[in-house]
Structure formats: C-alpha cells, structure tokens
C-alpha cells in the first residue's frame, strides 16, 4: 500500500469536508464566511513545508473559525507523518490516528479509517520496508508516453528500441560529451 495513495485519500477527504462546510455556511446565511473558506483550498491541501506565509496564516485562521476543516487538515497531516517516520514509531502513530479518525465525527475520515484498517497489513509492510511503487508507476507513465510517440510505426520494433534505450539501463558514451 503506497503512502502516496493513502495520503491522497485523506487529501480528497479534506477537500470534501471544506466544500461541505462552505455549502453549510451558505445554507445558514453566512455567505461571507463561506466565501472566505472557499478560497482556502490550496492552503489546506498543500504540504506545510511548501506553504507560503499567507497560506500558513489562512490555516491558522481556519483553526479559529471552522473546526471541522481544520480537524480534517490535522488528520491529513498526521497521516502524512505516519509514513514519514515509518517503522515502529509510524505504527504507533497510525494506531493513534485510527482512534482519532474513528471518534472525529467527520464521515469522510471515519470511512478512511475503516479502509486503512482493512489494509493494515499492507500499510504495516510499507512502514517496515519503506517500499513504494513510485518507480513502477513512473515507468508505466514513461512507456505510455513512448507508445504515443511511436504511434504510426507499423512494426513494434521502434517502440521496443525506445523503451530499451530509455528504460533498459544502457548508458551510451557519445562523442564530445562527458560521462
């Protein structure tokens, strides 16, 4: 179970909670508050290390004004931290995260918690061995791009040659270039 996909579940859930809160605020006649929260999408979805100062300020203001989106944000970041620390510490953090997700009363995170529990063995393996399928996915994407580039060539030899050249680990020393 790749950490990227597990955190992506949480990221999607944060956005869903934010949108639902915006709609609830509009329905309650709090249009100005809804408008302010509507513009916070990227501040809530971005990795804190990559946030601008304005986005950090936005998240701090959400903490004071909109409890559920902020709790969803914290749940997402805690799940990201689980994979960052890995191994036994990550498993302990994950156990705490699962308890928090179960009692948070945010339906999206309760559902993610149930999914994580079903995939717990695979997630523990990821925490123990720090193995991801990122390289496989990158290779698949690259091969799909090569397939599009080779479109129009009748025999598959051109595609096979490009794949072997770009992904086969072959290093060719070209004249006039340093290795």
Tab-separated table of C-alpha atoms in Angstrom, residues 52-159:
chain	number	residue	atom	x	y	z
A	52	UNK	CA	3.605	30.291	1.753
A	53	UNK	CA	3.340	32.622	4.727
A	54	UNK	CA	-0.130	33.694	3.596
A	55	UNK	CA	-1.263	30.061	3.391
A	56	UNK	CA	0.025	29.394	6.920
A	57	UNK	CA	-1.924	32.410	8.140
A	58	UNK	CA	-5.010	31.096	6.332
A	59	UNK	CA	-4.720	27.709	8.052
A	60	UNK	CA	-4.297	29.448	11.422
A	61	UNK	CA	-7.475	31.467	10.823
A	62	UNK	CA	-9.363	28.301	9.857
A	63	UNK	CA	-8.308	26.820	13.181
A	64	UNK	CA	-10.233	29.582	14.954
A	65	UNK	CA	-13.270	29.828	12.681
A	66	UNK	CA	-14.025	26.389	11.178
A	67	UNK	CA	-13.326	23.432	13.408
A	68	UNK	CA	-14.152	20.544	11.031
A	69	UNK	CA	-11.993	21.622	8.081
A	70	UNK	CA	-9.121	22.275	10.479
A	71	UNK	CA	-9.545	18.880	12.150
A	72	UNK	CA	-9.605	17.273	8.701
A	73	UNK	CA	-6.392	19.131	7.842
A	74	UNK	CA	-4.716	17.878	11.034
A	75	UNK	CA	-5.832	14.310	10.328
A	76	UNK	CA	-4.318	14.506	6.848
A	77	UNK	CA	-1.030	15.864	8.160
A	78	UNK	CA	-0.872	13.258	10.925
A	79	UNK	CA	-1.359	10.520	8.329
A	80	UNK	CA	1.448	12.040	6.241
A	81	UNK	CA	3.660	11.975	9.345
A	82	UNK	CA	2.914	8.269	9.879
A	83	UNK	CA	4.649	7.451	6.605
A	84	UNK	CA	7.393	9.991	7.162
A	85	UNK	CA	8.643	8.397	10.406
A	86	UNK	CA	7.914	4.785	9.369
A	87	UNK	CA	8.675	1.562	11.225
A	88	UNK	CA	7.518	1.095	14.837
A	89	UNK	CA	7.042	4.799	15.518
A	90	UNK	CA	4.878	5.037	12.396
A	91	UNK	CA	2.792	2.054	13.534
A	92	UNK	CA	2.192	3.718	16.913
A	93	UNK	CA	1.223	6.976	15.213
A	94	UNK	CA	-1.069	5.041	12.880
A	95	UNK	CA	-2.798	3.362	15.821
A	96	UNK	CA	-3.410	6.784	17.371
A	97	UNK	CA	-4.551	8.152	14.010
A	98	UNK	CA	-7.065	5.320	13.611
A	99	UNK	CA	-8.528	6.044	17.060
A	100	UNK	CA	-8.739	9.763	16.259
A	101	UNK	CA	-10.329	9.139	12.863
A	102	UNK	CA	-12.935	6.828	14.436
A	103	UNK	CA	-14.036	9.419	17.001
A	104	UNK	CA	-13.671	12.642	14.955
A	105	UNK	CA	-17.291	12.619	13.690
A	106	UNK	CA	-16.175	13.537	10.190
A	107	UNK	CA	-17.773	10.876	7.958
A	108	UNK	CA	-15.052	11.051	5.301
A	109	UNK	CA	-12.312	10.283	7.824
A	110	UNK	CA	-14.332	7.609	9.587
A	111	UNK	CA	-14.593	5.900	6.192
A	112	UNK	CA	-10.857	6.306	5.501
A	113	UNK	CA	-10.151	4.857	8.937
A	114	UNK	CA	-12.189	1.778	8.054
A	115	UNK	CA	-10.340	1.437	4.744
A	116	UNK	CA	-6.973	1.787	6.488
A	117	UNK	CA	-7.987	-0.915	8.980
A	118	UNK	CA	-8.791	-3.252	6.077
A	119	UNK	CA	-5.390	-2.518	4.521
A	120	UNK	CA	-3.471	-2.514	7.815
A	121	UNK	CA	-1.161	-5.424	6.974
A	122	UNK	CA	-0.121	-3.840	3.665
A	123	UNK	CA	0.352	-0.442	5.328
A	124	UNK	CA	2.464	-2.000	8.084
A	125	UNK	CA	4.617	-3.615	5.394
A	126	UNK	CA	5.077	-0.205	3.793
A	127	UNK	CA	6.071	1.263	7.169
A	128	UNK	CA	8.518	-1.578	7.862
A	129	UNK	CA	10.234	-1.772	4.491
A	130	UNK	CA	9.713	1.755	3.072
A	131	UNK	CA	8.920	0.272	-0.327
A	132	UNK	CA	6.760	2.232	-2.751
A	133	UNK	CA	5.518	1.584	-6.245
A	134	UNK	CA	6.574	5.045	-7.418
A	135	UNK	CA	9.276	3.691	-9.737
A	136	UNK	CA	6.845	1.228	-11.325
A	137	UNK	CA	4.260	3.956	-11.868
A	138	UNK	CA	6.884	6.270	-13.354
A	139	UNK	CA	7.989	3.514	-15.725
A	140	UNK	CA	4.379	2.830	-16.752
A	141	UNK	CA	3.795	6.518	-17.447
A	142	UNK	CA	7.018	6.741	-19.432
A	143	UNK	CA	6.112	3.673	-21.505
A	144	UNK	CA	2.661	5.096	-22.258
A	145	UNK	CA	4.324	8.287	-23.500
A	146	UNK	CA	6.697	6.255	-25.668
A	147	UNK	CA	3.741	4.320	-27.064
A	148	UNK	CA	2.090	7.586	-28.113
A	149	UNK	CA	5.342	8.787	-29.644
A	150	UNK	CA	5.740	5.523	-31.580
A	151	UNK	CA	2.188	5.697	-32.923
A	152	UNK	CA	2.247	5.339	-36.688
A	153	UNK	CA	5.180	2.949	-36.848
A	154	UNK	CA	3.785	-0.360	-38.071
A	155	UNK	CA	6.204	-2.865	-36.567
A	156	UNK	CA	6.687	-2.639	-32.789
A	157	UNK	CA	10.470	-2.595	-33.193
A	158	UNK	CA	10.713	1.215	-32.876
A	159	UNK	CA	8.753	1.206	-29.604
